[in-house]
Every structure is written in structure tokens, then in C-alpha cells.
Coordinates of C-alpha atoms and ligand atoms in Angstrom, one line a residue:
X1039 CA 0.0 0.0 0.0
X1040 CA 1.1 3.2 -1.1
X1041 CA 2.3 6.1 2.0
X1042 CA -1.2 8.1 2.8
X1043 CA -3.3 6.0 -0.3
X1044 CA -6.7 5.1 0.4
X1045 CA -7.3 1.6 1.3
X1046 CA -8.4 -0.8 -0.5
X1047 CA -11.1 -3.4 -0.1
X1048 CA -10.5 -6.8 -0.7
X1049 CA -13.0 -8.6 -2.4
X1050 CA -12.9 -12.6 -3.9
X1051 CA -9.0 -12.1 -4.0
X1052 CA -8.3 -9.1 -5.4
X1053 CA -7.9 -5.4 -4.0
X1054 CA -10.9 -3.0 -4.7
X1055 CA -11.6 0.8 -4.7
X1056 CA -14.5 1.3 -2.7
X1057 CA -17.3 2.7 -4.9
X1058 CA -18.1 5.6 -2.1
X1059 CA -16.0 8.8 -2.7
X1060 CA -15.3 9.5 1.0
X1061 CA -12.9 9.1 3.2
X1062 CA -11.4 9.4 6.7
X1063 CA -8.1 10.1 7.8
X1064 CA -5.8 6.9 9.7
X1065 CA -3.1 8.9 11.8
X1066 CA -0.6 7.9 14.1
X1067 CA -1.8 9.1 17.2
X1068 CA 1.4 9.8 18.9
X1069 CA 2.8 11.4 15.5
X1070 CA 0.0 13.0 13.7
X1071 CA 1.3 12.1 11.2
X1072 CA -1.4 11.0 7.8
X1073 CA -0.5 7.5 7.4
X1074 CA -3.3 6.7 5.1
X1075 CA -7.1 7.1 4.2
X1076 CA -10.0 4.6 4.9
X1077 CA -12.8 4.7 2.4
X1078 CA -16.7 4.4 3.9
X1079 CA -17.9 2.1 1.8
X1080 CA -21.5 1.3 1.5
X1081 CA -24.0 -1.3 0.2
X1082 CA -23.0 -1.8 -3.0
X1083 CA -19.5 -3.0 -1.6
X1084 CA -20.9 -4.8 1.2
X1085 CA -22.9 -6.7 -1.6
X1086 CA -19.9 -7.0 -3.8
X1087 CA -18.4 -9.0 -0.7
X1088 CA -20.9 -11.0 0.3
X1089 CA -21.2 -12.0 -3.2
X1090 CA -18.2 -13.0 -3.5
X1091 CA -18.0 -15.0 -0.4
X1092 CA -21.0 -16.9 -1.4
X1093 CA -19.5 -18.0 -4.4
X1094 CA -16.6 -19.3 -3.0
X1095 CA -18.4 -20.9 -0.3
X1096 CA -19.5 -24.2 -2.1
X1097 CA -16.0 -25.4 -2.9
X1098 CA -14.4 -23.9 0.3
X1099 CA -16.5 -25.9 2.1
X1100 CA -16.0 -29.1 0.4
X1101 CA -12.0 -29.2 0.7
X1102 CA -11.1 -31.7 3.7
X1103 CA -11.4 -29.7 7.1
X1104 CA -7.2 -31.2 6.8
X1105 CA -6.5 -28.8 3.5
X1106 CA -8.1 -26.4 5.2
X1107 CA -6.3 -26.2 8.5
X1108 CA -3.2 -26.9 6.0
X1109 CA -4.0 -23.5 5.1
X1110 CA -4.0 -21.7 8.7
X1111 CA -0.6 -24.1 9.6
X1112 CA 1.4 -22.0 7.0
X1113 CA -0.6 -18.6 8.0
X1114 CA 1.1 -19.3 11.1
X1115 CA 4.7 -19.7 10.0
X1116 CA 4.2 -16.3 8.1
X1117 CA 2.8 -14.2 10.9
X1118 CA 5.6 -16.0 13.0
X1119 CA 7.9 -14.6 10.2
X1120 CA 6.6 -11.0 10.3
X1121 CA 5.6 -11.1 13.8
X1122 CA 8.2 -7.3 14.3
X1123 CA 6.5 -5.8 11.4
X1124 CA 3.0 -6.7 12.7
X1125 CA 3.8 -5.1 16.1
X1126 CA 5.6 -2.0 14.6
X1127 CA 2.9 -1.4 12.1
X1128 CA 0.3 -1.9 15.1
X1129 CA 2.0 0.6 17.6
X1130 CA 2.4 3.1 14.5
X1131 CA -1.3 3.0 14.1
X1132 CA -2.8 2.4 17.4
X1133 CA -0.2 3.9 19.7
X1134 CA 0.1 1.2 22.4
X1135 CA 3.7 0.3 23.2
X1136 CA 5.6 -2.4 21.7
X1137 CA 4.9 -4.9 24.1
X1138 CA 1.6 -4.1 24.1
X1139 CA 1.6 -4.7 20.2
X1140 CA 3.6 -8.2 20.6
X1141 CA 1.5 -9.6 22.7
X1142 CA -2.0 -8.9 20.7
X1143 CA -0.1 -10.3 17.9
X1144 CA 0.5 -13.2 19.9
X1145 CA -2.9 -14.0 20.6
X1146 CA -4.2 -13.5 17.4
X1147 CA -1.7 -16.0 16.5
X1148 CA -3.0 -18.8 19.1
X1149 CA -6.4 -18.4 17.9
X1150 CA -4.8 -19.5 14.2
X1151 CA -3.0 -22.4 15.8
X1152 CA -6.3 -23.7 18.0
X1153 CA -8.3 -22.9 14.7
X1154 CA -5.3 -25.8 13.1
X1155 CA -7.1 -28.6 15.2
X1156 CA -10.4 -28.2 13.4
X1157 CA -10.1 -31.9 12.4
X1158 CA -10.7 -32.7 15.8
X1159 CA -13.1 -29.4 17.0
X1160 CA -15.5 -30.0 14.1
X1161 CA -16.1 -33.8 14.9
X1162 CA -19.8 -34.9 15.8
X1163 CA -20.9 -37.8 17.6
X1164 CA -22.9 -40.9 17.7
X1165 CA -24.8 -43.2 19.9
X1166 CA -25.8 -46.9 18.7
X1167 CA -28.9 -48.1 19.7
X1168 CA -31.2 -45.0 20.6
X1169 CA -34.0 -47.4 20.0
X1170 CA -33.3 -51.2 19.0
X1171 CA -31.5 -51.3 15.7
X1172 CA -31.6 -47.5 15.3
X1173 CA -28.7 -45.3 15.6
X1174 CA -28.2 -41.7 16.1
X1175 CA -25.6 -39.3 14.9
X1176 CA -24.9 -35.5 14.7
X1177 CA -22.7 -33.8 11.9
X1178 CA -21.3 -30.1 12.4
X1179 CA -21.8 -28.3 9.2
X1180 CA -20.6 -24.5 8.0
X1181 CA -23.3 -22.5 7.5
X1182 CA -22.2 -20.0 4.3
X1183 CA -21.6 -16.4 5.0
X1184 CA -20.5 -15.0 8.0
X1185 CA -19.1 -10.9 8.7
X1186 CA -17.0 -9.3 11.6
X1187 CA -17.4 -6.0 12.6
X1188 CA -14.4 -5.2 15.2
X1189 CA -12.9 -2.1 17.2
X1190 CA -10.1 0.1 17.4
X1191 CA -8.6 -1.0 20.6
X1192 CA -7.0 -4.4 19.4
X1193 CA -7.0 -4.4 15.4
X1194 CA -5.8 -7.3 14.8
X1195 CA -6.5 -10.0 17.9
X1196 CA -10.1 -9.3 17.3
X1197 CA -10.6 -10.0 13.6
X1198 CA -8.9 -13.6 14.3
X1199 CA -11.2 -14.5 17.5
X1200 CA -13.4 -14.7 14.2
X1201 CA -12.4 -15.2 10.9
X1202 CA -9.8 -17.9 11.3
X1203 CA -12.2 -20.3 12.8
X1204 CA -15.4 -19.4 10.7
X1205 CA -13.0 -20.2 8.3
X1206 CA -11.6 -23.1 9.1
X1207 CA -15.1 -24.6 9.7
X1208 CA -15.5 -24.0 6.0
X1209 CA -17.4 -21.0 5.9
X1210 CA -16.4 -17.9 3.9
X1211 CA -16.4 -14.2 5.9
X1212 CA -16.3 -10.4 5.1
X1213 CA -14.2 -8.9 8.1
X1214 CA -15.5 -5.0 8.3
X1215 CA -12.5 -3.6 10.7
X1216 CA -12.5 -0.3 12.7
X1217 CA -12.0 2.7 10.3
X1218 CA -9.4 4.1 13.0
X1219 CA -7.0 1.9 12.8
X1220 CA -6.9 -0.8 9.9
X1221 CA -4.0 -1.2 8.8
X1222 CA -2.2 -3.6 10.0
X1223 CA -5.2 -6.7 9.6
X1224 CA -4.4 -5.5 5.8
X1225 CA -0.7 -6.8 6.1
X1226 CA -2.7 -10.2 8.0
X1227 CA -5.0 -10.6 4.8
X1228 CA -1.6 -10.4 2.7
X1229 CA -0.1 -13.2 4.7
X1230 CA -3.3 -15.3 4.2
X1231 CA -2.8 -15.2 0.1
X1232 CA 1.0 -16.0 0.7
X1233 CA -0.6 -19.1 2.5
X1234 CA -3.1 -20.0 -0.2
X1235 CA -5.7 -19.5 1.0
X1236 CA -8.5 -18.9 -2.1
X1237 CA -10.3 -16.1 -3.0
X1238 CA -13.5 -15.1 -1.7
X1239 CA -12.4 -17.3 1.3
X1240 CA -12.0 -14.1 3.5
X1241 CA -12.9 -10.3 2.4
X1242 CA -12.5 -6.5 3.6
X1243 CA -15.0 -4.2 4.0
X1244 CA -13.2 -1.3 5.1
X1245 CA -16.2 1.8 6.3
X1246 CA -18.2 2.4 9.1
X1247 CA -21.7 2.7 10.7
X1248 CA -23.1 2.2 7.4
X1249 CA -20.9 -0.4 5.8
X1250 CA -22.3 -2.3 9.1
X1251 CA -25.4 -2.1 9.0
X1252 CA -25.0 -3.2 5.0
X1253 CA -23.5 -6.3 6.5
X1254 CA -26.5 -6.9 9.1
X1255 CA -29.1 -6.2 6.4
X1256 CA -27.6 -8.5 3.9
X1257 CA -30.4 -12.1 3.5
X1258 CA -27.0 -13.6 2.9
X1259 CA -25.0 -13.0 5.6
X1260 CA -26.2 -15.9 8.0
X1261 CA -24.3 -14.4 11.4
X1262 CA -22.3 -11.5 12.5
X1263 CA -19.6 -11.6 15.1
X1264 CA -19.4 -8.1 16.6
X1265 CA -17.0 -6.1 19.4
X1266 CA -17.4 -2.6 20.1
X1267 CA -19.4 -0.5 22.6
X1268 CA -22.2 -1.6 24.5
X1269 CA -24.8 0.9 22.9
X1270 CA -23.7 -0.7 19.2
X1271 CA -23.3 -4.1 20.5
X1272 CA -27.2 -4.0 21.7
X1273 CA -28.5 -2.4 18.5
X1274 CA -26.2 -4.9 16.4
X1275 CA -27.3 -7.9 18.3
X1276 CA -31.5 -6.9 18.1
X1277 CA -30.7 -5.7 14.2
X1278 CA -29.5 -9.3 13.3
X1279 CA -31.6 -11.4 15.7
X1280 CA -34.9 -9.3 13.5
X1281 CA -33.3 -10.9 10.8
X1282 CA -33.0 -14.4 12.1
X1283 CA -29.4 -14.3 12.1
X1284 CA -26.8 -15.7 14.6
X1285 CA -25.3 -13.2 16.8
X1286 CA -22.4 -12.3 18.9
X1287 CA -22.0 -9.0 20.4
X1288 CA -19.4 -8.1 22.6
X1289 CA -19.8 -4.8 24.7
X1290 CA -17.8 -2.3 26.4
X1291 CA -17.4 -2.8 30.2
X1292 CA -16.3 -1.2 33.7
X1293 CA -14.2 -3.6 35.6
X1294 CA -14.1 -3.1 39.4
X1295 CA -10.8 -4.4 41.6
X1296 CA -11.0 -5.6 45.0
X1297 CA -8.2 -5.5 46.9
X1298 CA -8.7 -7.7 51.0
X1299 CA -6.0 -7.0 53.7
X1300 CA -4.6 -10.0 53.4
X1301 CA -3.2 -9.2 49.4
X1302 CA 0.2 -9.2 48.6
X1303 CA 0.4 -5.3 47.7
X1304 CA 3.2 -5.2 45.8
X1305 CA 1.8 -7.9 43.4
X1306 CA -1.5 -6.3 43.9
X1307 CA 0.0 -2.0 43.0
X1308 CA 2.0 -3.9 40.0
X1309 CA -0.7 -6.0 38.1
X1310 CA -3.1 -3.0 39.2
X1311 CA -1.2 -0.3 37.6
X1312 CA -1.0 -2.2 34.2
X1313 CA -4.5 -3.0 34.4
X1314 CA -5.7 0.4 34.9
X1315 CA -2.9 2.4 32.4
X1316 CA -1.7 -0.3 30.0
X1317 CA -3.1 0.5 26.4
X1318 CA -4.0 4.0 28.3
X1319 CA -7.0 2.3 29.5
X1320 CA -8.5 1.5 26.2
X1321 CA -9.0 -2.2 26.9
X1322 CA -12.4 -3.8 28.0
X1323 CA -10.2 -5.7 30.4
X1324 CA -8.7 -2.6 32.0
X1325 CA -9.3 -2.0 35.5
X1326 CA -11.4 1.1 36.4
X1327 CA -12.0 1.2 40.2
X1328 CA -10.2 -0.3 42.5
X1329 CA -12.2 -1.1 46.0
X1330 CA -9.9 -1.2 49.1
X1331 CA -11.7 -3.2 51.7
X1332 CA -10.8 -2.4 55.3
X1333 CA -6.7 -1.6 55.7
X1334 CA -6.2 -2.4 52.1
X1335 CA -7.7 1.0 51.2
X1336 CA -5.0 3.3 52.9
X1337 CA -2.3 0.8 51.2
X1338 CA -3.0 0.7 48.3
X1339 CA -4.1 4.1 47.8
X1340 CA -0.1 5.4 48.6
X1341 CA 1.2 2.1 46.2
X1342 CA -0.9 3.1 43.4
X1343 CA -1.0 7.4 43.6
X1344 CA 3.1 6.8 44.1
X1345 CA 3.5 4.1 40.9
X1346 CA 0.5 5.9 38.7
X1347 CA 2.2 9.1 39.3
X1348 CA 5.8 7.5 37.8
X1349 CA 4.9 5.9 34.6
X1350 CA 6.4 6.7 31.9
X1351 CA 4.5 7.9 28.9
X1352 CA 5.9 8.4 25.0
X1353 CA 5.5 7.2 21.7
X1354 CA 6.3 3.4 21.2
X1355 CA 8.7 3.5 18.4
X1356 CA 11.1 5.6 20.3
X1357 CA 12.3 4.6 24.2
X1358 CA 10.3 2.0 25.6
X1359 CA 7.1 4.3 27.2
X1360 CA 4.7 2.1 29.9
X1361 CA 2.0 4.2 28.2
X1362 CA 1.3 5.8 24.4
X1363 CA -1.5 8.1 23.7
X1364 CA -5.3 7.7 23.3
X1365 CA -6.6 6.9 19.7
X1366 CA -8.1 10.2 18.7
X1367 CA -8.6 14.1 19.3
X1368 CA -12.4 13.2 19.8
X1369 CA -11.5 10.4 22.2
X1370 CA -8.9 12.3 24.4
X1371 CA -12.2 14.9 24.3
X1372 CA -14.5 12.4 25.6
X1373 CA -12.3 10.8 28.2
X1374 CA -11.6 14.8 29.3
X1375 CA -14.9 15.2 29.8
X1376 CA -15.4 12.6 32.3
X1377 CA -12.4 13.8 33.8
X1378 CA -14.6 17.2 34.4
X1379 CA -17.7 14.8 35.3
X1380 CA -15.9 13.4 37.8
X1381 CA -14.8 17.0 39.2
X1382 CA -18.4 18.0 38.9
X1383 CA -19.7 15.1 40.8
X1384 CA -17.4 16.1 43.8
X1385 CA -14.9 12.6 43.6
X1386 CA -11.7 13.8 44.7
X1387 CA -9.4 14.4 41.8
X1388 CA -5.8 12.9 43.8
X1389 CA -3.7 12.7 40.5
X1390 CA -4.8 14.8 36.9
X1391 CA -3.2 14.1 33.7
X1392 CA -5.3 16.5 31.7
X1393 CA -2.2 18.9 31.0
X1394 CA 0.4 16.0 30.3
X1395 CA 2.0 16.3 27.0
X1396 CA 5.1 14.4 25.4
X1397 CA 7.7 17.5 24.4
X1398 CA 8.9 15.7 21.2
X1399 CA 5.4 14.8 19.9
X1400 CA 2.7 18.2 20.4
X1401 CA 0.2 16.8 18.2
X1402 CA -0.8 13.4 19.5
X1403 CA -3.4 12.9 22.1
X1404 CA -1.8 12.5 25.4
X1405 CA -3.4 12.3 28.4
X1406 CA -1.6 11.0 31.8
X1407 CA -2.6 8.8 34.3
X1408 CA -5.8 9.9 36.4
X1409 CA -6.9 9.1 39.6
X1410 CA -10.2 10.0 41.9
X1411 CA -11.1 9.1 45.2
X1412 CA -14.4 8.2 46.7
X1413 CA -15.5 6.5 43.4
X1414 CA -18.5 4.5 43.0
X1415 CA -21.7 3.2 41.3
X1416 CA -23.6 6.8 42.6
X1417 CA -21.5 9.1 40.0
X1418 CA -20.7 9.1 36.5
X1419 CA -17.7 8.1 36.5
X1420 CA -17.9 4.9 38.5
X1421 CA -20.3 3.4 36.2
X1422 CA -19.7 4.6 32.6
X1423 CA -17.1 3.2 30.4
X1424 CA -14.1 5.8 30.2
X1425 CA -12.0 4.2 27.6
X1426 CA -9.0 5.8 29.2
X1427 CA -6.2 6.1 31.9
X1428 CA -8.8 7.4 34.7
X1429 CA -8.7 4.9 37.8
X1430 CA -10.9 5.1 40.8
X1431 CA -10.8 4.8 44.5
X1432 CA -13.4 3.3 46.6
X1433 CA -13.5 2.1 50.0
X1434 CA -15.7 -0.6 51.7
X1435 CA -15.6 -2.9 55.0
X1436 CA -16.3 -6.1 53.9
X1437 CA -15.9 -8.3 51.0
X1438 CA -20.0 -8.3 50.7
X1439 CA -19.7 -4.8 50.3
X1440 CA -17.0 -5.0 47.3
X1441 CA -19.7 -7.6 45.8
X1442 CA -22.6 -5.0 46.4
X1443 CA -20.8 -2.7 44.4
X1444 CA -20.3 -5.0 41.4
X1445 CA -23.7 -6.0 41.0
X1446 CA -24.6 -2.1 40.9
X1447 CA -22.9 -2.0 37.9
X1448 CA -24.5 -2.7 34.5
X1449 CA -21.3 -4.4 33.0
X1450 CA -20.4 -7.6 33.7
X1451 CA -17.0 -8.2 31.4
X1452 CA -14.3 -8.7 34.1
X1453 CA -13.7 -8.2 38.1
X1454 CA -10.4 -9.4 40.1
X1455 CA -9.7 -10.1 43.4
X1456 CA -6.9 -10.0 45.0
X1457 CA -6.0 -12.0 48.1
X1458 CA -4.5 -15.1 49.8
X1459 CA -7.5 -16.8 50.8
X1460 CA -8.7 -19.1 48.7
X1461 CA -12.5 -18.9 50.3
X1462 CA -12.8 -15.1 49.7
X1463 CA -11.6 -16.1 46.0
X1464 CA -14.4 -18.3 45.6
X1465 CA -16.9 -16.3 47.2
X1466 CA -16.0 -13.9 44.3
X1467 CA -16.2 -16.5 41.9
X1468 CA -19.4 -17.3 43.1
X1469 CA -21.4 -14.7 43.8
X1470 CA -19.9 -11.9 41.6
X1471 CA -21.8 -13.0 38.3
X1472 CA -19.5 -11.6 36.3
X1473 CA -17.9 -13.5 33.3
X1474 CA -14.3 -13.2 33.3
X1475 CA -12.6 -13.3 37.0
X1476 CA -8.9 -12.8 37.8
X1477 CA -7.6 -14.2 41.2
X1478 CA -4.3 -12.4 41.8
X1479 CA -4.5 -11.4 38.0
X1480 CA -5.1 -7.9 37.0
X1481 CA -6.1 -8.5 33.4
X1482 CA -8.1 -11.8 33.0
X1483 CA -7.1 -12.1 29.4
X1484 CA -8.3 -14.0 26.7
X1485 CA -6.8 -17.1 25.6
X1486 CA -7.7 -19.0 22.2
X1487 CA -8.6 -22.0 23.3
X1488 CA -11.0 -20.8 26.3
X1489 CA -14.2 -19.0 25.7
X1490 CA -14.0 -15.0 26.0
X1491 CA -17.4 -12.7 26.6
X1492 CA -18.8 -10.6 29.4
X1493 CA -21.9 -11.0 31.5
X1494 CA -24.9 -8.2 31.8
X1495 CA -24.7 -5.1 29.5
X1496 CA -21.1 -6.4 28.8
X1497 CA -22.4 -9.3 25.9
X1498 CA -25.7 -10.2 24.0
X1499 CA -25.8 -13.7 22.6
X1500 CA -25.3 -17.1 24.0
X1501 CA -22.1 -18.5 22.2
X1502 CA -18.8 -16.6 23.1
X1503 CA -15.8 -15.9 21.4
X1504 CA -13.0 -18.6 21.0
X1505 CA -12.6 -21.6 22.1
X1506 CA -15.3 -24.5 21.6
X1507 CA -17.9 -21.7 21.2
X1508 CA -16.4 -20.4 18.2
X1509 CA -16.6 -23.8 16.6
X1510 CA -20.3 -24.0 17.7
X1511 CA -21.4 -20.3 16.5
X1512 CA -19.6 -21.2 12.9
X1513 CA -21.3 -24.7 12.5
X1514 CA -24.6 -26.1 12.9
X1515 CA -25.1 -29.5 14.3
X1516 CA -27.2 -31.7 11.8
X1517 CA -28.8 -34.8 13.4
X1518 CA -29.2 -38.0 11.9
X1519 CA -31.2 -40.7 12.9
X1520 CA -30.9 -44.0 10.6
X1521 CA -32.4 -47.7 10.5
X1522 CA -31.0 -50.1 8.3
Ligands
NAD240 P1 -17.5 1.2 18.5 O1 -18.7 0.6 19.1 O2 -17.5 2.7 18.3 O3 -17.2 0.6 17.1 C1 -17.0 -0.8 16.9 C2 -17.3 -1.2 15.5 O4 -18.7 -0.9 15.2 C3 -16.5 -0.4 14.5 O5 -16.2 -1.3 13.4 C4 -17.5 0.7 14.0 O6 -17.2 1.1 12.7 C5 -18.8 0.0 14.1 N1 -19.9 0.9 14.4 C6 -19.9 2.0 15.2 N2 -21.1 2.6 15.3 C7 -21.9 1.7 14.7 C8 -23.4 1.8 14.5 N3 -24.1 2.7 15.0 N4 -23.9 0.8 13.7 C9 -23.1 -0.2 13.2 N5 -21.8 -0.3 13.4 C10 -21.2 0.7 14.1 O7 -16.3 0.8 19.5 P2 -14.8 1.3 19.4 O8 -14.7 2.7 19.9 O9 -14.1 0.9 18.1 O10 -14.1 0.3 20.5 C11 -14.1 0.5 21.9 C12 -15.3 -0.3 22.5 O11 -15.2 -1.7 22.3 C13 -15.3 -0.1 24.0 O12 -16.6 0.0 24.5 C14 -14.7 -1.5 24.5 O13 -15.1 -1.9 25.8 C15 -15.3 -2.4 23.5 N6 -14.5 -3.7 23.4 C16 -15.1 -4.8 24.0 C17 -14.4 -6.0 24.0 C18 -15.0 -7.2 24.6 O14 -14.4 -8.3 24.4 N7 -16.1 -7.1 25.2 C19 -13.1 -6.0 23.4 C20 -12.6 -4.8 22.8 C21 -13.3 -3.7 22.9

């Protein structure tokens, strides 16, 4: 791709204007710098896509599930191969420091290599004998089309918690990526022709809001596999459902951290900072407030104002910065705001990064580490999403009273505990009704071959993400009964 060109869609295998004339910037948000121009494509490229992936669909589908997981085997050697490039070009987008950007590359990568066993995931089963002389089977089959519509926050793990095992249950898929950020997916979708596999297999959409709902409105399209913010998420899930089609939506989220007395604090400040600042907060796993129970308030209020008040902040191709900068202008705007909420609600602003800026870099969108006290489900701020490096402070007596506060909050995509009894633990695990849980862990992360999707406002669908659920969302089980 040529320096600041227009993207192109990719479409049964070969690279394609978008028919729609305009355009949005894609800068580097630490730089400014114009690094290219997304086209907002509409229907008529939507159809173009879907067309194309229903054409290849009867032919995809009948290569042996071995060919095709042949396929994703060498997709893997070649992202292994250009696994640098993937993370510079990620942090040169997105702005998230180089670690940051290895390790989404790395779990993209495990969802190719647990979508490699689909010999195995896609087997069905039988039982002899349901009645005398009559047996009983069920086969998993693809189901055609299916389309991804992902965010800005991790660009290129979240296209591949889809289209690597839709595909490799042999169906075909139109990925429509974030319009912020999608570049580096295209340098994914080049790997995947290096690796064979065939056109119309996998196609790019590149737009937004409208290029989506193209995708939800299409007869042909027979599920969609969305991540983004709760509002979209709902309206996504109720748009396709009308529709009769399969649906996963995964929402935004506000992740409360208890902390009991009996925590190791320096584990707890360490895995607490990174959950609350790493990516500059923009992670649906990222910590917001942190509840001190008892003495572990006081402590870990000095641990975290001392550490939150050192970390380092820059842009990730130069140094090695614990924190970049916030996606966009309108972002760092929006995350101010709260900021000013927050103030306006009367929590206790103990650390403000409003003014922070990075000398060598004026124009991107820097915003240091924030931190209020007295935080909780009552104000703004300790129940909307922030998307950002604004942590919270709250304090409660009891465990039950951590707990209280989680089920005030409409989200449900991730809580931890820290501690060293393994009762309190499992109280948490138990009564929290929350869907991903850390013990000791600050950022309950997703792993390929495990399921990954919140609770409450935080998720609508049944089937999750990954692991066995992806093979179940992609396929549909046929059952056979047979007397001979
Ligand atoms: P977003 O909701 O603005 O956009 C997500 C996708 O939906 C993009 O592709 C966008 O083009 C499209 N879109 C936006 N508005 C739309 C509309 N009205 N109709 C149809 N499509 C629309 O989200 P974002 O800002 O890109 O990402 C951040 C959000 O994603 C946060 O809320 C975060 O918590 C959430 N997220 C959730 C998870 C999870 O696993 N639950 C993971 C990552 C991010």
C-alpha cells in the first residue's frame, strides 16, 4: 500500500476501490502524522463481498477440514515470520507500546494455531442403539456467509477471535475492521494469500456505521460476530436477531478491583497499575476502580497514587514508554470530559493528567494517568465506560460490600480479586456473576482455546468468542437418525 493511499477493499481475491468517494483520515496518534485514508464504503461494496464470499463458499466448504487447517498451519509460520513488522505497524497506528503490540499479535496467533485442530473441533458424535437397531448421529456443518465488525482497541486479535475459525469450519467471511485503525489486519490478509488460501475465502470491507449495517441487512449473511461498545453491541445484536441471524456482540465494560488485607500489595500495586494504564485504558479488560476493603484501602491508595504518578509515557517506536497516547482528538475529548464529570460530581481528583504532554510529539493525544477518590456506582464516573487512563478509589468494610458494588454495575465483562484466601476467592467467583474473573491477575485475558465474553450489558448472545464456542457459533449441528 502506497504512504497516505486510500485503502483498499479486498474482495474474492483481489484489491478494490471502494465505490463511495469519502474518506477518513488513519493517523498515528502519537505522530500525527497522515499515514493513510480509509474509504466508507456502503451497500454496494458490502454486496460485492458478500457476493463473492458466497460463491466461493461451495467449494471452500467441500475441501477436507485437513487442507483447510493446511492453510492456517502456513498462516502461522508467516505471521511468526513478520511477527516485528505486525507489532511496529500496530504501535504506529494504534499507539500502544511495543509490548503491548507483541502480545495482541501473539494471541491472534493462538487463535490461528487452536483454529489448526479443526479436524478434531469439528467432529460430531454418535450413539448406537437409541432405540433397538436405530442409531443416532450428529454432523457439524458451515453454514455460508459469515461478517465481523471489530474495534479500534485491538486491530488485529479481534478480527482472528473470528475469521480464522469461521474459516476453518468452512465457511467464507467479510471482516469490516475499525476505520481508526486498519491497517495492520491488511498486512494479515496479505499473509493469508501468501498461505493460499482462495479467493473469496476471506474479504474487507473497510467503512463504518453504514458499511455495518449493509453487513447486518444482507439475506445472505447468515451471522455476524461483533466487538465494540455496549450501545452498538445491543442495536447490532436486536438488528440481526430481527433478521433471524446468529449473533455475537461483545460490549464495552467497567471492571471493578477488589483488593482484602490480606493481598500481597506489591503484586496487587503492579498488576493493578497495568491494568488500569496499559493500552491507556483502552482495553475492555482494564481496570477502572479499584475497591480497598478495610486496611487495604489506605495501602493501596499510597502504592498506586506513588506508581501511577511514575509511569512513563511516549510514543512506542522511540524509548520504551509504559504508556502511548489515546486513539483520537475526539477520544482524548471524551475521556476529558469525564475527567470534568468526575470533578463535577465532587470525587476527589488525587492525580490529573489533563495537561500531560510528550515534548517531542505536540500533536498526539496525550493524556496521563488519572486518579479519583471516593469512586462508586452513585457518579458518573464509577459506572460509565471511560475508555482511558482514569482509575478510581473506593472504600468498603467487607468483602459483601465490594460484591454489592459490582452488581450495581451494569457491566459484567471482568472483576479481580486479589487476596490469599482461597475462600474469599471463591466467594468472588461465586457470587460476583461476572464473566471473566482474575484471582491475583489484573487482566483476565483472553486465551484462544478458552471462551472469552462478558456478563450483563457487557455481551448479547449465548455462544462466546473462541474456544469450543467459536466452533459451535460457525457450524450447525445436523442430526441423523438412521435404521437399516
Ligand atoms: P464502537 O462501538 O465505536 O465501534 C465498533 C465497530 O462498530 C466499528 O467497526 C465501528 O465502525 C462499528 N460501528 C460504530 N457505530 C456503529 C453503528 N451505529 N452501527 C453499526 N456499526 C457501528 O467501538 P470502538 O470505539 O471501536 O471500540 C471500543 C469499545 O469496544 C469499548 O466500548 C470497548 O469496551 C469495546 N470492546 C469490547 C471488547 C470485549 O471483548 N467485550 C473487546 C474490545 C473492545
Amino acid at each position: 500500500m502506497v504512504k497516505d493511499a486510500t485503502v483498499a477493499n479486498y474482495l474474492g481475491g483481489e484489491w478494490v476501490a471502494s465505490s463511495g468517494s469519502e474518506t477518513l483520515p488513519v493517523s498515528n496518534p502519537a505522530t500525527g502524522e497522515l499515514l493513510a485514508r480509509v474509504p466508507l464504503s456502503g451497500s454496494e461494496d458490502v454486496g460485492a463481498a458478500v457476493e463473492a464470499a458466497q460463491r466461493a463458499f461451495p467449494s471452500w466448504r467441500a475441501t477436507p477440514a485437513i487442507e483447510r487447517a493446511r492453510v492456517l498451519f502456513q498462516l502461522k509460520t508467516l505471521l511468526e515470520g513478520n511477527f516485528e513488522a505486525l507489532a511496529s505497524s500496530l504501535a504506529r497506528e494504534h499507539g500502544k507500546n511495543l509490548e503491548e503490540c507483541r502480545g495482541e499479535i501473539r494471541r491472534g496467533i493462538e487463535n490461528v494455531e487452536h483454529a489448526c485442530g479443526i479436524p478434531t473441533l469439528m467432529m460430531g458424535s454418535t450413539l448406537e442403539d437409541i432405540a433397538p437397531g436405530i442409531d443416532c448421529e450428529t454432523v457439524l456443518q458451515p453454514l455460508g456467509v459469515f461478517a465481523g465488525i471489530t474495534p479500534y482497541n485491538f486491530p488485529v486479535m479481534i478480527p482472528m477471535w473470528f475469521w480464522p475459525y469461521a474459516v476453518a469450519a468452512g465457511n467464507t467471511f467479510v471482516l469490516k475492521p475499525s476505520e481508526q485503525d486498519p491497517l495492520t489486519h491488511q498486512l494479515v490478509i496479505d499473509l493469508t494469500v501468501q498461505a493460499g488460501l482462495p479467493k473469496g475465502v476471506l474479504n474487507v470491507v473497510h467503512g463504518a456505521r453504514d458499511a455495518a449495517t449493509a453487513l447486518i441487512e444482507h439475506p445472505d449473511v447468515k451471522g455476524i460476530s461483533f466487538v465494540g461498545s455496549s450501545a452498538v453491541a445491543r442495536q447490532i445484536y436486536a438488528g440481526a436477531a430481527a433478521r433471524g441471524k446468529r449473533v455475537q456482540a461483545l460490549g464495552g465494560a467497567k471492571n471493578y478491583l477488589v483488593v482484602l488485607p490480606d493481598a500481597d500489595y506489591d503484586h496487587a500495586t503492579e498488576a493493578i497499575l497495568s491494568s488500569l494504564f496499559g493500552s491507556a485504558g483502552q482495553r475492555c479488560l482494564a481496570g477502572s476502580v479499584v475497591v480497598g476493603v478495610d486496611d487495604a484501602y489506605p495501602e493501596m491508595k499510597e502504592r498506586l497514587l506513588e506508581g501511577a504518578a511514575s509511569i512513563s509515557m511516549g510514543y512506542a517506536l522511540e524509548g520504551d514508554p509504559f504508556m502511548g497516547p489515546v486513539i483520537s482528538a475526539r477520544h482524548r475529548e471524551r475521556i476529558l470530559g469525564y475527567i470534568e464529570e468526575g470533578i463535577r460530581e465532587g470525587a476527589k481528583l488525587l492525580l490529573d493528567g489533563r495537561d500531560a504532554t510528550v515534548k517531542a510529539y505536540p500533536k498526539g493525544h496525550w493524556i496521563g494517568p488519572t486518579f479519583f477518590d471516593n469512586v462508586g456506582p452513585d457518579l458518573v464516573i464509577g459506572r460509565e465506560e471511560i475508555f482511558g487512563p482514569v482509575g478510581g478509589l473506593a472504600q468498603v468494610g467487607s468483602l459483601d460490600e465490594a460484591l454489592e458494588l459490582i452488581h450495581r454495575i451494569s457491566y459484567g465483562n471482568m472483576t479481580s480479586v486479589f487476596t490469599t484466601s482461597g475462600c474469599a476467592a471463591r466467594e468472588v467467583r461465586y457470587h460476583a456473576g461476572i464473566s471473566m474473573l482474575g484471582i491475583n491477575i489484573g487482566v483476565a485475558a483472553p486465551m484462544a482455546f478458552f471462551p472469552f465474553g462478558g456478563a450483563k450489558g457487557s455481551f448479547y448472545g449465548d455462544l462466546k468468542a473462541q474456544g469450543r464456542d467459536a466452533i459451535d457459533f460457525y457450524t450447525d449441528k445436523r442430526v441423523v437418525i438412521s435404521r437399516w
